[in-house]
Short mmCIF file of C-alpha atoms in Angstrom, two decimals:
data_model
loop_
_atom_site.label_atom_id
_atom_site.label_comp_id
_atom_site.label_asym_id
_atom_site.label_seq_id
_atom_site.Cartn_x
_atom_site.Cartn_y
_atom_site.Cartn_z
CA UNK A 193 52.95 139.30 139.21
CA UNK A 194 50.21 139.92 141.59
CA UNK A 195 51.03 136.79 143.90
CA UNK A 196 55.49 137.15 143.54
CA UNK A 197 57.50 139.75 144.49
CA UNK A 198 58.05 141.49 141.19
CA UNK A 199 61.93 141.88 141.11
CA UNK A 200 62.27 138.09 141.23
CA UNK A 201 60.02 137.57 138.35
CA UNK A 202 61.40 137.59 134.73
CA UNK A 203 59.11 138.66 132.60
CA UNK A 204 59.66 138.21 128.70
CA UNK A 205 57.44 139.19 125.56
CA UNK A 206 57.81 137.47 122.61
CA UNK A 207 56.87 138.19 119.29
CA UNK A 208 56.78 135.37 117.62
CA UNK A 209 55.98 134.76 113.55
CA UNK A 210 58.45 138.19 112.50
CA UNK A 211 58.70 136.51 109.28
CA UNK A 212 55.29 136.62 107.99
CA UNK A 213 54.76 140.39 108.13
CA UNK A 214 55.92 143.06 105.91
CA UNK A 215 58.52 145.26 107.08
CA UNK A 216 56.22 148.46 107.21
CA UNK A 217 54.14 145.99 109.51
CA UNK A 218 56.78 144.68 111.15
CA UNK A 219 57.90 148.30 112.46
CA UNK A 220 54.36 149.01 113.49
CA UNK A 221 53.87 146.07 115.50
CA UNK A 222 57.65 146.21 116.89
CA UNK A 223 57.23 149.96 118.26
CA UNK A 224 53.84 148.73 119.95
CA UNK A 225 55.27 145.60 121.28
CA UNK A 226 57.93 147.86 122.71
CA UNK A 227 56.22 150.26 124.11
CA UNK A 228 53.86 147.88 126.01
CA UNK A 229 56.98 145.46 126.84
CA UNK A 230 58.19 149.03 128.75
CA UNK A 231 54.71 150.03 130.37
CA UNK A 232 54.39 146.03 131.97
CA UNK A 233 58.51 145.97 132.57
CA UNK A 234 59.04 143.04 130.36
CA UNK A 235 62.04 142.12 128.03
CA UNK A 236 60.99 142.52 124.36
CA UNK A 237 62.38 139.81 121.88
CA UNK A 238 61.24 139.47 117.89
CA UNK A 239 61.73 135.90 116.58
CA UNK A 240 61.10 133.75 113.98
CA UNK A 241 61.07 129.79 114.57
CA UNK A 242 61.07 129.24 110.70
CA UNK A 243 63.89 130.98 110.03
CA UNK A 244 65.43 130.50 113.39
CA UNK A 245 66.13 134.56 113.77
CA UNK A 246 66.96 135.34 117.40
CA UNK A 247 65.28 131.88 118.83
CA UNK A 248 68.62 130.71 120.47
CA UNK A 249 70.17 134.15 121.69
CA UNK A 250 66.25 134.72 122.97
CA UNK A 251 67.03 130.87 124.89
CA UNK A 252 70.73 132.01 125.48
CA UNK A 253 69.22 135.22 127.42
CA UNK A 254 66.60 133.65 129.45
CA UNK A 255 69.08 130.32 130.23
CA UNK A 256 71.52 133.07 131.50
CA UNK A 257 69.23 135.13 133.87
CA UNK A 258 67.77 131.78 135.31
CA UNK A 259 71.27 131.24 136.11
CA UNK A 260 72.85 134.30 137.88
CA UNK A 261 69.61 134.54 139.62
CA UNK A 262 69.38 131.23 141.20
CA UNK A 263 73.50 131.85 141.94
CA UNK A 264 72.78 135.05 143.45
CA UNK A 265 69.75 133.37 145.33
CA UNK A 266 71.82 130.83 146.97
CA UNK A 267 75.23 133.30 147.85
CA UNK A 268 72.24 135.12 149.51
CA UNK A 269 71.14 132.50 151.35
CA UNK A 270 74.63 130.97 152.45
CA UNK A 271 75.85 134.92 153.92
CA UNK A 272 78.50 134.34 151.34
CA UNK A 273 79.55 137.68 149.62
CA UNK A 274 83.19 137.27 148.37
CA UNK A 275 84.07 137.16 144.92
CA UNK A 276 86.04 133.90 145.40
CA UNK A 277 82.54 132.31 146.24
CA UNK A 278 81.48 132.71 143.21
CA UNK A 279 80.98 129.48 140.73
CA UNK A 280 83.21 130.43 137.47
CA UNK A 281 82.40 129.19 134.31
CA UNK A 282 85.70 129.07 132.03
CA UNK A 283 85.00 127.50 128.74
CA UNK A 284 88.64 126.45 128.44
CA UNK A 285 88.31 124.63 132.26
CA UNK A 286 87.41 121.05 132.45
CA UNK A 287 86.34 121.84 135.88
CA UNK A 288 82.93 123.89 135.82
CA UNK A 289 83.11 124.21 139.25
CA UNK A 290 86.06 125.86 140.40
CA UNK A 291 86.94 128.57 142.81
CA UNK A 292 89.59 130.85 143.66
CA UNK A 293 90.10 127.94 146.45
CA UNK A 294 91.32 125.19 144.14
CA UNK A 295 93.66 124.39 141.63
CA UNK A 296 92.36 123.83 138.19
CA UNK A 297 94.26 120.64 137.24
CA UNK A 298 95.71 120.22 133.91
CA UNK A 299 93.78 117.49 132.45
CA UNK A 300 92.84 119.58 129.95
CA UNK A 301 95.87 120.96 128.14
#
């Protein structure tokens, strides 16, 4: 943090192993986690890789800030600012890629 500009760094804590505490423990160590996730600006997730709890949406979340930031990052760079720049992602598009300046084709209906 010392060594990047702060606002392009994201910052996640993790707490990892939810399923081996009680839940009066659980609550304890949450509201700390929390509270120090706030104080250092971080995200806070609780997860459990044995029972899988939250592991993908926690993957999910940081796959999709990666992503708008290194989009925003490069509309940045290129002076581009209208929405029509913009890469769309449609899930029922076979083209990933499309703008408001082409025609989705139909291959996929």
């Amino acid at each position: 943090m010392k060594e990047n500009d702060p606002s392009s760094v994201l910052l996640f804590l993790v707490g990892t192993k939810k399923d081996l505490s009680s839940p009066a423990m659980f609550s304890q160590i949450e509201q700390d986690a929390i509270k120090l996730s706030e104080e250092i600006r971080a995200e806070y997730w609780a997860v459990s890789a044995l029972s899988g709890e939250s592991v993908k949406e926690f993957f999910f979340r940081v796959a999709a800030l990666t992503f708008e930031a290194n989009v925003l990052a490069e509309l940045e760079k290129s002076g581009s600012r209208r929405i029509g720049d913009v890469v769309r992602i449609n899930s029922n598009s076979c083209n990933l890629y499309a703008t408001s300046q082409k025609k989705q084709s139909n291959c996929c209906q």
